[in-house]
């Protein structure tokens, strides 16, 4: 088993709107993994579409993009985390439960807190990377190298002249 296996977790907008952050983090702490990065962010259409690009042809795709962008909730944000440790991907998937919250084991995060809306959206509270390839792609999509507390993947230095905002 890979010692430093990493996985991306998203607490989706329904999780934040229902104040479930604490509950989700408590459940995930059962996996005895390390949090290597975390942040709250509003999800742009570009990020949402890139994250879910494999599902582009699914009938629920448009609603899924609206859901992850927070269009159905007052708190239009997502909490993104990177968990690292032995067997991280499978352990977090197990704690999260099945995709369909009605079919998820009731003791899992999705089974406990998820629902299917009248529009048919699976509001299942969390995203968890499905495999090592997805995890690497997703972590690189959601985080920059400097936002993760230790090096996970190779990086390279570049020179940029980006305008950025600083505290005044
Ligand atoms: P998972 O999130 O368990 O890896 P998928 O990648 O297949 O599952 O789907 C991504 C997300 O799309 C799900 O978490 C859920 O929010 C939504 N979703 C998946 N299948 C359906 C469906 N049949 N109807 C509505 N929403 C769905």
Short mmCIF file of N, CA and C and ligand atoms in Angstrom, two decimals:
data_model
loop_
_atom_site.label_atom_id
_atom_site.label_comp_id
_atom_site.label_asym_id
_atom_site.label_seq_id
_atom_site.Cartn_x
_atom_site.Cartn_y
_atom_site.Cartn_z
N UNK A 1 0.85 -1.21 0.00
CA UNK A 1 0.00 0.00 0.00
C UNK A 1 0.87 1.25 0.00
N UNK A 2 0.51 2.22 -0.86
CA UNK A 2 1.31 3.45 -0.96
C UNK A 2 1.16 4.28 0.32
N UNK A 3 2.30 4.62 0.95
CA UNK A 3 2.28 5.37 2.21
C UNK A 3 1.67 6.76 2.06
N UNK A 4 2.09 7.45 0.97
CA UNK A 4 1.66 8.84 0.80
C UNK A 4 0.59 8.97 -0.28
N UNK A 5 -0.36 8.06 -0.29
CA UNK A 5 -1.43 8.15 -1.27
C UNK A 5 -2.29 9.38 -0.95
N UNK A 6 -2.64 10.12 -2.00
CA UNK A 6 -3.41 11.35 -1.80
C UNK A 6 -4.77 11.26 -2.49
N UNK A 7 -5.76 11.92 -1.91
CA UNK A 7 -7.09 11.95 -2.52
C UNK A 7 -7.73 13.31 -2.33
N UNK A 8 -8.56 13.70 -3.30
CA UNK A 8 -9.26 14.98 -3.19
C UNK A 8 -10.64 14.77 -2.57
N UNK A 9 -10.96 15.58 -1.59
CA UNK A 9 -12.31 15.59 -1.01
C UNK A 9 -12.91 16.96 -1.24
N UNK A 10 -14.16 16.98 -1.69
CA UNK A 10 -14.90 18.24 -1.75
C UNK A 10 -16.11 18.11 -0.85
N UNK A 11 -16.29 19.09 0.04
CA UNK A 11 -17.58 19.19 0.73
C UNK A 11 -18.41 20.08 -0.16
N UNK A 12 -19.46 19.52 -0.74
CA UNK A 12 -20.23 20.18 -1.79
C UNK A 12 -21.15 21.25 -1.18
N UNK A 13 -21.74 22.12 -2.03
CA UNK A 13 -22.53 23.24 -1.49
C UNK A 13 -23.66 22.85 -0.55
N UNK A 14 -24.26 21.66 -0.74
CA UNK A 14 -25.32 21.23 0.19
C UNK A 14 -24.73 20.96 1.57
N UNK A 15 -23.51 20.42 1.60
CA UNK A 15 -22.84 20.16 2.88
C UNK A 15 -22.57 21.45 3.64
N UNK A 16 -22.16 22.49 2.93
CA UNK A 16 -21.90 23.77 3.57
C UNK A 16 -23.20 24.45 3.97
N UNK A 17 -24.21 24.40 3.09
CA UNK A 17 -25.50 25.04 3.39
C UNK A 17 -26.15 24.40 4.61
N UNK A 18 -25.92 23.11 4.81
CA UNK A 18 -26.52 22.40 5.94
C UNK A 18 -25.61 22.38 7.16
N UNK A 19 -24.53 23.17 7.11
CA UNK A 19 -23.55 23.24 8.23
C UNK A 19 -23.02 21.86 8.62
N UNK A 20 -22.67 21.09 7.61
CA UNK A 20 -22.20 19.73 7.87
C UNK A 20 -20.69 19.58 7.88
N UNK A 21 -19.98 20.71 7.72
CA UNK A 21 -18.51 20.63 7.62
C UNK A 21 -17.91 19.84 8.79
N UNK A 22 -18.29 20.22 10.00
CA UNK A 22 -17.75 19.56 11.19
C UNK A 22 -18.06 18.08 11.20
N UNK A 23 -19.31 17.75 10.88
CA UNK A 23 -19.71 16.33 10.87
C UNK A 23 -18.90 15.53 9.86
N UNK A 24 -18.73 16.11 8.67
CA UNK A 24 -17.99 15.40 7.61
C UNK A 24 -16.53 15.22 8.02
N UNK A 25 -15.92 16.27 8.55
CA UNK A 25 -14.51 16.16 8.94
C UNK A 25 -14.33 15.16 10.08
N UNK A 26 -15.30 15.13 10.99
CA UNK A 26 -15.24 14.14 12.08
C UNK A 26 -15.30 12.73 11.52
N UNK A 27 -16.23 12.50 10.60
CA UNK A 27 -16.33 11.16 10.00
C UNK A 27 -15.04 10.79 9.27
N UNK A 28 -14.49 11.77 8.52
CA UNK A 28 -13.28 11.48 7.74
C UNK A 28 -12.08 11.23 8.65
N UNK A 29 -12.11 11.80 9.86
CA UNK A 29 -10.97 11.61 10.76
C UNK A 29 -10.85 10.14 11.18
N UNK A 30 -11.93 9.38 11.01
CA UNK A 30 -11.86 7.94 11.31
C UNK A 30 -10.84 7.23 10.43
N UNK A 31 -10.54 7.80 9.28
CA UNK A 31 -9.59 7.17 8.35
C UNK A 31 -8.15 7.36 8.80
N UNK A 32 -7.91 8.18 9.81
CA UNK A 32 -6.57 8.42 10.34
C UNK A 32 -5.59 8.86 9.25
N UNK A 33 -6.03 9.78 8.43
CA UNK A 33 -5.20 10.33 7.36
C UNK A 33 -4.75 11.73 7.77
N UNK A 34 -3.88 12.31 6.96
CA UNK A 34 -3.42 13.66 7.26
C UNK A 34 -4.05 14.63 6.26
N UNK A 35 -4.51 15.78 6.75
CA UNK A 35 -4.98 16.82 5.83
C UNK A 35 -3.76 17.59 5.35
N UNK A 36 -3.54 17.59 4.04
CA UNK A 36 -2.33 18.24 3.49
C UNK A 36 -2.66 19.59 2.85
N UNK A 37 -3.95 19.87 2.65
CA UNK A 37 -4.37 21.16 2.08
C UNK A 37 -5.86 21.32 2.32
N UNK A 38 -6.29 22.56 2.47
CA UNK A 38 -7.73 22.82 2.56
C UNK A 38 -8.01 24.25 2.20
N UNK A 39 -9.15 24.48 1.59
CA UNK A 39 -9.59 25.85 1.29
C UNK A 39 -11.07 25.86 0.95
N UNK A 40 -11.66 27.06 1.10
CA UNK A 40 -13.04 27.31 0.72
C UNK A 40 -13.01 28.10 -0.57
N UNK A 41 -13.84 27.74 -1.53
CA UNK A 41 -13.83 28.54 -2.76
C UNK A 41 -15.18 28.49 -3.46
N UNK A 42 -15.42 29.52 -4.26
CA UNK A 42 -16.55 29.50 -5.17
C UNK A 42 -16.10 28.80 -6.44
N UNK A 43 -16.93 27.94 -6.96
CA UNK A 43 -16.54 27.12 -8.10
C UNK A 43 -16.97 27.81 -9.39
N UNK A 44 -16.01 28.09 -10.27
CA UNK A 44 -16.33 28.70 -11.57
C UNK A 44 -16.90 27.62 -12.49
N UNK A 45 -17.58 28.07 -13.54
CA UNK A 45 -18.10 27.11 -14.52
C UNK A 45 -16.96 26.31 -15.15
N UNK A 46 -15.86 27.02 -15.41
CA UNK A 46 -14.70 26.36 -16.03
C UNK A 46 -14.16 25.22 -15.15
N UNK A 47 -14.03 25.49 -13.85
CA UNK A 47 -13.53 24.48 -12.91
C UNK A 47 -14.52 23.32 -12.81
N UNK A 48 -15.81 23.66 -12.71
CA UNK A 48 -16.85 22.62 -12.59
C UNK A 48 -16.82 21.71 -13.82
N UNK A 49 -16.74 22.31 -15.01
CA UNK A 49 -16.80 21.53 -16.24
C UNK A 49 -15.54 20.68 -16.41
N UNK A 50 -14.40 21.22 -16.01
CA UNK A 50 -13.16 20.45 -16.11
C UNK A 50 -13.20 19.28 -15.11
N UNK A 51 -13.67 19.56 -13.90
CA UNK A 51 -13.73 18.50 -12.88
C UNK A 51 -14.61 17.35 -13.32
N UNK A 52 -15.78 17.67 -13.88
CA UNK A 52 -16.74 16.64 -14.26
C UNK A 52 -16.74 16.34 -15.76
N UNK A 53 -15.61 16.55 -16.44
CA UNK A 53 -15.61 16.40 -17.91
C UNK A 53 -15.94 14.98 -18.38
N UNK A 54 -15.63 13.99 -17.55
CA UNK A 54 -15.93 12.60 -17.94
C UNK A 54 -17.43 12.33 -17.96
N UNK A 55 -18.22 13.21 -17.35
CA UNK A 55 -19.68 12.99 -17.24
C UNK A 55 -20.47 13.87 -18.21
N UNK A 56 -19.72 14.50 -19.14
CA UNK A 56 -20.34 15.46 -20.07
C UNK A 56 -21.59 14.94 -20.78
N UNK A 57 -21.60 13.65 -21.10
CA UNK A 57 -22.72 13.11 -21.88
C UNK A 57 -23.86 12.57 -21.02
N UNK A 58 -23.73 12.68 -19.72
CA UNK A 58 -24.79 12.13 -18.84
C UNK A 58 -26.01 13.05 -18.84
N UNK A 59 -27.20 12.47 -18.70
CA UNK A 59 -28.42 13.29 -18.71
C UNK A 59 -28.48 14.29 -17.55
N UNK A 60 -27.77 14.01 -16.46
CA UNK A 60 -27.81 14.90 -15.29
C UNK A 60 -26.67 15.91 -15.27
N UNK A 61 -25.90 15.99 -16.37
CA UNK A 61 -24.68 16.82 -16.39
C UNK A 61 -24.95 18.30 -16.07
N UNK A 62 -25.93 18.90 -16.74
CA UNK A 62 -26.17 20.35 -16.54
C UNK A 62 -26.53 20.65 -15.09
N UNK A 63 -27.39 19.81 -14.52
CA UNK A 63 -27.79 19.99 -13.12
C UNK A 63 -26.60 19.77 -12.19
N UNK A 64 -25.74 18.83 -12.56
CA UNK A 64 -24.56 18.54 -11.75
C UNK A 64 -23.63 19.76 -11.71
N UNK A 65 -23.46 20.41 -12.86
CA UNK A 65 -22.61 21.61 -12.92
C UNK A 65 -23.23 22.72 -12.07
N UNK A 66 -24.54 22.91 -12.20
CA UNK A 66 -25.22 23.93 -11.38
C UNK A 66 -25.07 23.62 -9.89
N UNK A 67 -25.20 22.34 -9.57
CA UNK A 67 -25.10 21.91 -8.16
C UNK A 67 -23.72 22.21 -7.59
N UNK A 68 -22.67 21.82 -8.28
CA UNK A 68 -21.32 22.00 -7.72
C UNK A 68 -20.93 23.48 -7.72
N UNK A 69 -21.56 24.27 -8.61
CA UNK A 69 -21.31 25.72 -8.61
C UNK A 69 -22.10 26.42 -7.50
N UNK A 70 -22.99 25.69 -6.84
CA UNK A 70 -23.74 26.26 -5.72
C UNK A 70 -25.01 26.98 -6.13
N UNK A 71 -25.48 26.71 -7.34
CA UNK A 71 -26.66 27.44 -7.82
C UNK A 71 -27.94 27.07 -7.07
N UNK A 72 -27.93 25.93 -6.41
CA UNK A 72 -29.14 25.52 -5.67
C UNK A 72 -29.09 25.90 -4.20
N UNK A 73 -28.01 26.56 -3.80
CA UNK A 73 -27.82 26.84 -2.36
C UNK A 73 -27.40 28.27 -2.11
N UNK A 74 -27.73 28.75 -0.91
CA UNK A 74 -27.36 30.11 -0.52
C UNK A 74 -25.85 30.24 -0.37
N UNK A 75 -25.23 29.23 0.21
CA UNK A 75 -23.78 29.30 0.39
C UNK A 75 -23.11 28.73 -0.85
N UNK A 76 -22.79 29.65 -1.78
CA UNK A 76 -22.28 29.19 -3.08
C UNK A 76 -20.80 28.90 -2.98
N UNK A 77 -20.48 27.84 -2.26
CA UNK A 77 -19.06 27.51 -2.13
C UNK A 77 -18.86 26.04 -1.84
N UNK A 78 -17.61 25.67 -1.97
CA UNK A 78 -17.20 24.30 -1.77
C UNK A 78 -15.99 24.34 -0.85
N UNK A 79 -15.83 23.34 -0.01
CA UNK A 79 -14.59 23.22 0.75
C UNK A 79 -13.79 22.07 0.13
N UNK A 80 -12.57 22.39 -0.29
CA UNK A 80 -11.72 21.39 -0.95
C UNK A 80 -10.59 20.99 0.00
N UNK A 81 -10.32 19.70 0.08
CA UNK A 81 -9.25 19.21 0.95
C UNK A 81 -8.46 18.11 0.25
N UNK A 82 -7.20 18.02 0.61
CA UNK A 82 -6.39 16.90 0.17
C UNK A 82 -6.06 16.07 1.41
N UNK A 83 -6.43 14.81 1.38
CA UNK A 83 -6.10 13.87 2.46
C UNK A 83 -4.99 12.95 1.96
N UNK A 84 -4.03 12.70 2.84
CA UNK A 84 -2.88 11.87 2.45
C UNK A 84 -2.65 10.79 3.50
N UNK A 85 -2.32 9.59 3.02
CA UNK A 85 -1.98 8.51 3.94
C UNK A 85 -2.19 7.16 3.28
N UNK A 86 -1.85 6.09 3.97
CA UNK A 86 -1.97 4.75 3.38
C UNK A 86 -3.43 4.44 3.00
N UNK A 87 -3.63 4.04 1.75
CA UNK A 87 -4.97 3.66 1.28
C UNK A 87 -5.99 4.78 1.32
N UNK A 88 -5.52 6.03 1.22
CA UNK A 88 -6.41 7.19 1.39
C UNK A 88 -7.64 7.15 0.46
N UNK A 89 -7.42 6.77 -0.79
CA UNK A 89 -8.51 6.85 -1.78
C UNK A 89 -9.66 5.94 -1.37
N UNK A 90 -9.34 4.68 -1.11
CA UNK A 90 -10.38 3.71 -0.77
C UNK A 90 -11.03 4.02 0.58
N UNK A 91 -10.21 4.42 1.54
CA UNK A 91 -10.77 4.68 2.88
C UNK A 91 -11.77 5.83 2.84
N UNK A 92 -11.43 6.89 2.09
CA UNK A 92 -12.35 8.03 2.02
C UNK A 92 -13.59 7.66 1.20
N UNK A 93 -13.42 6.86 0.16
CA UNK A 93 -14.57 6.42 -0.63
C UNK A 93 -15.51 5.58 0.24
N UNK A 94 -14.92 4.71 1.07
CA UNK A 94 -15.74 3.86 1.94
C UNK A 94 -16.53 4.69 2.95
N UNK A 95 -15.86 5.67 3.54
CA UNK A 95 -16.55 6.53 4.52
C UNK A 95 -17.61 7.39 3.84
N UNK A 96 -17.38 7.73 2.55
CA UNK A 96 -18.34 8.57 1.82
C UNK A 96 -19.60 7.80 1.45
N UNK A 97 -19.44 6.57 0.99
CA UNK A 97 -20.59 5.75 0.62
C UNK A 97 -20.92 5.85 -0.86
N UNK A 98 -21.96 5.12 -1.25
CA UNK A 98 -22.33 5.01 -2.66
C UNK A 98 -22.80 6.36 -3.22
N UNK A 99 -22.66 6.50 -4.54
CA UNK A 99 -23.02 7.75 -5.24
C UNK A 99 -24.47 8.15 -4.97
N UNK A 100 -25.38 7.18 -5.12
CA UNK A 100 -26.80 7.45 -4.88
C UNK A 100 -27.06 7.46 -3.36
N UNK A 101 -27.41 8.63 -2.81
CA UNK A 101 -27.54 8.70 -1.34
C UNK A 101 -28.64 7.80 -0.78
N UNK A 102 -29.62 7.43 -1.63
CA UNK A 102 -30.68 6.52 -1.16
C UNK A 102 -30.17 5.08 -1.09
N UNK A 103 -29.14 4.79 -1.88
CA UNK A 103 -28.58 3.44 -1.88
C UNK A 103 -27.36 3.33 -0.97
N UNK A 104 -26.81 4.48 -0.57
CA UNK A 104 -25.60 4.46 0.27
C UNK A 104 -25.93 3.85 1.62
N UNK A 105 -24.99 3.10 2.16
CA UNK A 105 -25.15 2.54 3.51
C UNK A 105 -25.48 3.70 4.47
N UNK A 106 -26.51 3.54 5.30
CA UNK A 106 -26.94 4.66 6.15
C UNK A 106 -25.89 5.15 7.13
N UNK A 107 -24.84 4.37 7.37
CA UNK A 107 -23.79 4.82 8.29
C UNK A 107 -22.71 5.64 7.58
N UNK A 108 -22.78 5.73 6.25
CA UNK A 108 -21.78 6.51 5.51
C UNK A 108 -22.21 7.99 5.47
N UNK A 109 -21.27 8.85 5.07
CA UNK A 109 -21.56 10.28 5.01
C UNK A 109 -22.73 10.55 4.06
N UNK A 110 -22.68 9.95 2.88
CA UNK A 110 -23.76 10.17 1.91
C UNK A 110 -25.07 9.54 2.39
N UNK A 111 -24.98 8.38 3.03
CA UNK A 111 -26.17 7.72 3.57
C UNK A 111 -26.80 8.52 4.70
N UNK A 112 -25.94 9.12 5.52
CA UNK A 112 -26.44 9.90 6.67
C UNK A 112 -27.04 11.24 6.25
N UNK A 113 -26.35 11.91 5.32
CA UNK A 113 -26.68 13.33 5.08
C UNK A 113 -27.16 13.65 3.66
N UNK A 114 -27.08 12.69 2.74
CA UNK A 114 -27.42 12.99 1.35
C UNK A 114 -28.91 12.90 1.07
N UNK A 115 -29.32 13.43 -0.07
CA UNK A 115 -30.72 13.30 -0.50
C UNK A 115 -30.78 13.42 -2.01
N UNK A 116 -31.88 12.96 -2.58
CA UNK A 116 -32.14 13.20 -4.00
C UNK A 116 -33.21 14.28 -4.06
N UNK A 117 -32.94 15.36 -4.79
CA UNK A 117 -33.90 16.46 -4.82
C UNK A 117 -35.07 16.11 -5.74
N UNK A 118 -36.12 16.91 -5.68
CA UNK A 118 -37.27 16.65 -6.55
C UNK A 118 -36.89 16.81 -8.02
N UNK A 119 -35.82 17.57 -8.29
CA UNK A 119 -35.30 17.70 -9.67
C UNK A 119 -34.44 16.50 -10.07
N UNK A 120 -34.19 15.60 -9.13
CA UNK A 120 -33.41 14.41 -9.45
C UNK A 120 -31.91 14.57 -9.25
N UNK A 121 -31.49 15.69 -8.63
CA UNK A 121 -30.05 15.88 -8.38
C UNK A 121 -29.65 15.06 -7.15
N UNK A 122 -28.56 14.30 -7.29
CA UNK A 122 -28.04 13.58 -6.13
C UNK A 122 -27.24 14.56 -5.29
N UNK A 123 -27.83 15.12 -4.25
CA UNK A 123 -27.07 15.99 -3.34
C UNK A 123 -26.43 15.08 -2.31
N UNK A 124 -25.21 14.66 -2.61
CA UNK A 124 -24.60 13.63 -1.78
C UNK A 124 -23.42 14.14 -0.94
N UNK A 125 -23.41 15.45 -0.69
CA UNK A 125 -22.58 16.08 0.36
C UNK A 125 -21.08 16.12 0.09
N UNK A 126 -20.54 15.02 -0.41
CA UNK A 126 -19.08 15.00 -0.62
C UNK A 126 -18.71 14.42 -1.98
N UNK A 127 -17.57 14.89 -2.46
CA UNK A 127 -16.89 14.24 -3.58
C UNK A 127 -15.64 13.59 -3.01
N UNK A 128 -15.30 12.42 -3.51
CA UNK A 128 -14.03 11.77 -3.13
C UNK A 128 -13.47 11.11 -4.38
N UNK A 129 -12.19 11.34 -4.65
CA UNK A 129 -11.57 10.79 -5.86
C UNK A 129 -11.79 9.28 -5.93
N UNK A 130 -12.00 8.78 -7.17
CA UNK A 130 -12.35 7.38 -7.35
C UNK A 130 -11.13 6.47 -7.45
N UNK A 131 -10.02 6.97 -7.97
CA UNK A 131 -8.82 6.15 -8.15
C UNK A 131 -7.60 7.06 -8.22
N UNK A 132 -6.41 6.44 -8.29
CA UNK A 132 -5.16 7.22 -8.20
C UNK A 132 -5.03 8.22 -9.35
N UNK A 133 -5.44 7.79 -10.54
CA UNK A 133 -5.33 8.67 -11.72
C UNK A 133 -6.25 9.89 -11.57
N UNK A 134 -7.48 9.65 -11.15
CA UNK A 134 -8.42 10.76 -10.93
C UNK A 134 -7.93 11.66 -9.81
N UNK A 135 -7.39 11.05 -8.75
CA UNK A 135 -6.94 11.84 -7.60
C UNK A 135 -5.85 12.83 -8.02
N UNK A 136 -4.88 12.35 -8.79
CA UNK A 136 -3.80 13.24 -9.22
C UNK A 136 -4.34 14.36 -10.12
N UNK A 137 -5.18 13.99 -11.06
CA UNK A 137 -5.77 15.00 -11.96
C UNK A 137 -6.57 16.03 -11.17
N UNK A 138 -7.37 15.56 -10.24
CA UNK A 138 -8.25 16.46 -9.48
C UNK A 138 -7.47 17.34 -8.51
N UNK A 139 -6.48 16.77 -7.83
CA UNK A 139 -5.68 17.59 -6.89
C UNK A 139 -4.97 18.69 -7.66
N UNK A 140 -4.42 18.35 -8.83
CA UNK A 140 -3.71 19.36 -9.64
C UNK A 140 -4.67 20.41 -10.19
N UNK A 141 -5.92 20.02 -10.37
CA UNK A 141 -6.92 20.96 -10.87
C UNK A 141 -7.37 21.93 -9.77
N UNK A 142 -7.53 21.45 -8.57
CA UNK A 142 -8.10 22.26 -7.49
C UNK A 142 -7.06 23.01 -6.67
N UNK A 143 -5.82 22.53 -6.68
CA UNK A 143 -4.78 23.16 -5.84
C UNK A 143 -3.54 23.47 -6.64
N UNK A 144 -2.88 24.57 -6.26
CA UNK A 144 -1.55 24.86 -6.78
C UNK A 144 -0.54 24.21 -5.85
N UNK A 145 0.68 23.94 -6.35
CA UNK A 145 1.66 23.24 -5.51
C UNK A 145 1.87 23.91 -4.15
N UNK A 146 1.93 25.24 -4.14
CA UNK A 146 2.22 25.95 -2.89
C UNK A 146 1.10 25.89 -1.86
N UNK A 147 -0.06 25.42 -2.25
CA UNK A 147 -1.18 25.33 -1.31
C UNK A 147 -1.18 23.99 -0.54
N UNK A 148 -0.32 23.10 -0.94
CA UNK A 148 -0.25 21.77 -0.30
C UNK A 148 1.00 21.75 0.57
N UNK A 149 0.88 21.26 1.80
CA UNK A 149 1.98 21.48 2.76
C UNK A 149 3.24 20.67 2.49
N UNK A 150 3.13 19.60 1.71
CA UNK A 150 4.38 18.93 1.30
C UNK A 150 4.27 18.52 -0.17
N UNK A 151 5.42 18.31 -0.82
CA UNK A 151 5.39 18.03 -2.25
C UNK A 151 4.73 16.68 -2.54
N UNK A 152 3.73 16.68 -3.41
CA UNK A 152 3.05 15.44 -3.77
C UNK A 152 3.46 14.98 -5.16
N UNK A 153 3.59 15.93 -6.05
CA UNK A 153 3.92 15.63 -7.45
C UNK A 153 5.06 16.56 -7.87
N UNK A 154 5.81 16.17 -8.93
CA UNK A 154 6.91 17.02 -9.39
C UNK A 154 6.40 18.41 -9.81
N UNK A 155 7.23 19.40 -9.55
CA UNK A 155 6.86 20.78 -9.92
C UNK A 155 8.00 21.37 -10.74
N UNK A 156 7.75 22.52 -11.34
CA UNK A 156 8.82 23.24 -12.03
C UNK A 156 8.66 24.73 -11.77
N UNK A 157 9.78 25.46 -11.68
CA UNK A 157 9.68 26.90 -11.47
C UNK A 157 9.39 27.61 -12.79
N UNK A 158 8.57 28.64 -12.74
CA UNK A 158 8.37 29.49 -13.94
C UNK A 158 8.45 30.94 -13.52
N UNK A 159 8.85 31.78 -14.48
CA UNK A 159 8.85 33.23 -14.26
C UNK A 159 7.53 33.77 -14.75
N UNK A 160 6.82 34.55 -13.91
CA UNK A 160 5.58 35.16 -14.39
C UNK A 160 5.53 36.62 -13.96
N UNK A 161 4.70 37.37 -14.64
CA UNK A 161 4.43 38.74 -14.19
C UNK A 161 2.92 38.83 -14.02
N UNK A 162 2.42 38.13 -13.05
CA UNK A 162 0.98 38.13 -12.79
C UNK A 162 0.66 39.26 -11.83
N UNK A 163 -0.41 40.01 -12.16
CA UNK A 163 -0.85 41.04 -11.23
C UNK A 163 -1.56 40.36 -10.08
N UNK A 164 -1.17 40.66 -8.84
CA UNK A 164 -1.92 40.03 -7.76
C UNK A 164 -2.27 41.05 -6.68
N UNK A 165 -3.30 40.69 -5.92
CA UNK A 165 -3.80 41.59 -4.89
C UNK A 165 -3.06 41.31 -3.58
N UNK A 166 -2.67 42.37 -2.91
CA UNK A 166 -2.04 42.22 -1.59
C UNK A 166 -2.82 43.03 -0.57
N UNK A 167 -2.60 42.78 0.71
CA UNK A 167 -3.28 43.56 1.76
C UNK A 167 -2.80 45.01 1.70
N UNK A 168 -3.69 45.97 1.87
CA UNK A 168 -3.25 47.37 1.86
C UNK A 168 -3.24 47.91 3.27
P1 LIG B 1 -19.05 9.70 -7.51
O1 LIG B 1 -19.26 11.13 -7.07
O2 LIG B 1 -19.59 8.72 -6.49
O3 LIG B 1 -17.62 9.40 -7.91
P2 LIG B 1 -19.90 9.97 -10.32
O4 LIG B 1 -18.52 10.44 -10.66
O5 LIG B 1 -20.51 8.90 -11.16
O6 LIG B 1 -19.97 9.44 -8.79
O7 LIG B 1 -20.90 11.20 -10.35
C1 LIG B 1 -20.51 12.47 -9.95
C2 LIG B 1 -21.66 13.14 -9.24
O8 LIG B 1 -22.76 13.28 -10.14
C3 LIG B 1 -22.25 12.34 -8.07
O9 LIG B 1 -21.51 12.49 -6.87
C4 LIG B 1 -23.65 12.90 -7.97
O10 LIG B 1 -23.67 14.18 -7.31
C5 LIG B 1 -24.00 13.12 -9.45
N1 LIG B 1 -24.69 11.97 -10.03
C6 LIG B 1 -24.15 10.77 -10.36
N2 LIG B 1 -25.07 9.94 -10.88
C7 LIG B 1 -26.24 10.64 -10.91
C8 LIG B 1 -27.57 10.35 -11.35
N3 LIG B 1 -27.88 9.15 -11.88
N4 LIG B 1 -28.52 11.31 -11.20
C9 LIG B 1 -28.22 12.50 -10.67
N5 LIG B 1 -26.98 12.86 -10.24
C10 LIG B 1 -26.00 11.94 -10.35
#
